[in-house]
Amino acid sequence: MKFLSYLLIFVPITIIAKFMGAPEVFLFFGSALAIVPLAKFMGEATEGIASKTNAAVGGLLNATFGNATELIISIIALSHGLIGVVQASITGSIIGNILLVLGMSMIAGGWKRDRQTFQKTAALASASTLLLACIALVIPAIFSAGGGTLEDISHLSVPVAIIMIIGYIAMLAFSLITHKHLYTEEVAHVEHAPSNTKRNILVLLGSTLAVAWMSEILVGAIEPMVQTLGWSELFIGVIFVAIIGNAAEHASAITMAMKNRMDLALQIAIGSTVQIAMLVAPLLVLISLLFPVHMPLLFTTLEVGVILFSVLIANLVIQDGESNWLEGVQLILTYIIIGIAFFFFH
């Protein structure tokens, strides 16, 4: 993953191009490429902190700081009134983490191994929480299909968002307090490089500020991108914004899987998905109340459908407490099929 560091050159290139009035398409892809190494540095710094913890805390730290990029981009998009892009990026993050990130992790970790094992009860607890998130997302869609007005759905979204956050807090209590023994992996044989906590914190802060700057440029270029290339905001949000926002999880989860630390890889991939669905999405609904345009917890039928099917296949893959490279391929093929559907959907 060291080659990603070379993409850091796009930070000054994008800044200079912005001040020189470069085409919006160039600014979009330039800022996107700049965010990837910044997210990588956030992931590496977080991994240094997480290396001294168990799988639950480590996965939580990686997921939280990995999703910080997603949250920054989404808040900036909300300030621009791009509700569709925010909702699409949420959808993309959910399916991206449980299909693309988890799939790549299973392939990377299982390619030279017959199988990899992980704590089944802990994994299924996260998976069932994702099903709860699906219910919370489906209900407003059904309410809308039944004749509910947008105003009614906006009123419904706030209490549902609060309940989702409560559900996420309950999940944290389960993994960090009452059942933390389920998330303790045997890592005595794993050697970690010396970790400088103060340095990691400074890297996190610096990377976060840089990501915020690049995200502002990225979001500002989305609407011109739609007009220039003819891509829908839905496709841009589901694929591009989501992948950019989850670059840290990609690197961290795959690295952990290659080290045969599948419990931690699973907690990063699925834990991040749970955090996006049960914390970030409802939090953005509440944050949107501060802006002129409010974001309801209402997703398109296609978005709700792909989220539901993604969660279902993820549940099937992890229910036996084992993984292999074939299951990873199946997850990625599912992601590709969904990506093609969004490309042609307008």
Tab-separated table of C-alpha atoms in Angstrom, residues 67 70-71 74 78 86-87 89-91 93-94 133 136-137 157 160-162 164-165 272-288 295-299 307:
chain	number	residue	atom	x	y	z
A	67	ASN	CA	-15.531	7.261	8.464
A	70	GLU	CA	-17.011	10.232	4.804
A	71	LEU	CA	-18.587	12.479	7.441
A	74	SER	CA	-21.136	14.558	3.579
A	78	LEU	CA	-25.162	19.064	2.889
A	86	VAL	CA	-25.063	12.476	0.616
A	87	GLN	CA	-27.674	9.714	0.560
A	89	SER	CA	-22.569	8.135	-0.517
A	90	ILE	CA	-24.203	6.540	2.532
A	91	THR	CA	-25.562	3.769	0.322
A	93	SER	CA	-20.359	3.240	1.956
A	94	ILE	CA	-22.634	0.508	3.277
A	133	ALA	CA	-30.468	-0.504	10.068
A	136	ALA	CA	-34.968	1.707	9.769
A	137	LEU	CA	-34.224	2.581	6.132
A	157	SER	CA	-36.927	10.671	10.057
A	160	VAL	CA	-36.073	7.110	13.705
A	161	ALA	CA	-32.598	8.680	13.476
A	162	ILE	CA	-32.470	9.088	17.260
A	164	MET	CA	-30.791	4.310	15.358
A	165	ILE	CA	-28.178	6.220	17.341
A	272	SER	CA	-17.499	0.582	9.758
A	273	THR	CA	-20.694	-0.388	7.948
A	274	VAL	CA	-22.616	-0.483	11.216
A	275	GLN	CA	-21.217	2.924	12.145
A	276	ILE	CA	-22.195	4.426	8.778
A	277	ALA	CA	-25.710	2.955	8.877
A	278	MET	CA	-26.501	3.393	12.576
A	279	LEU	CA	-24.543	6.532	13.486
A	280	VAL	CA	-23.332	8.574	10.504
A	281	ALA	CA	-26.571	8.368	8.474
A	282	PRO	CA	-28.909	9.362	11.345
A	283	LEU	CA	-26.384	11.944	12.545
A	284	LEU	CA	-26.429	13.557	9.107
A	285	VAL	CA	-30.234	13.656	9.264
A	286	LEU	CA	-29.983	15.626	12.521
A	287	ILE	CA	-27.120	17.834	11.260
A	288	SER	CA	-29.130	18.685	8.141
A	295	MET	CA	-32.252	15.462	4.604
A	296	PRO	CA	-34.989	12.884	5.246
A	297	LEU	CA	-34.149	9.261	5.972
A	298	LEU	CA	-35.683	8.400	2.620
A	299	PHE	CA	-33.688	6.472	0.021
A	307	ILE	CA	-28.528	-2.313	0.887
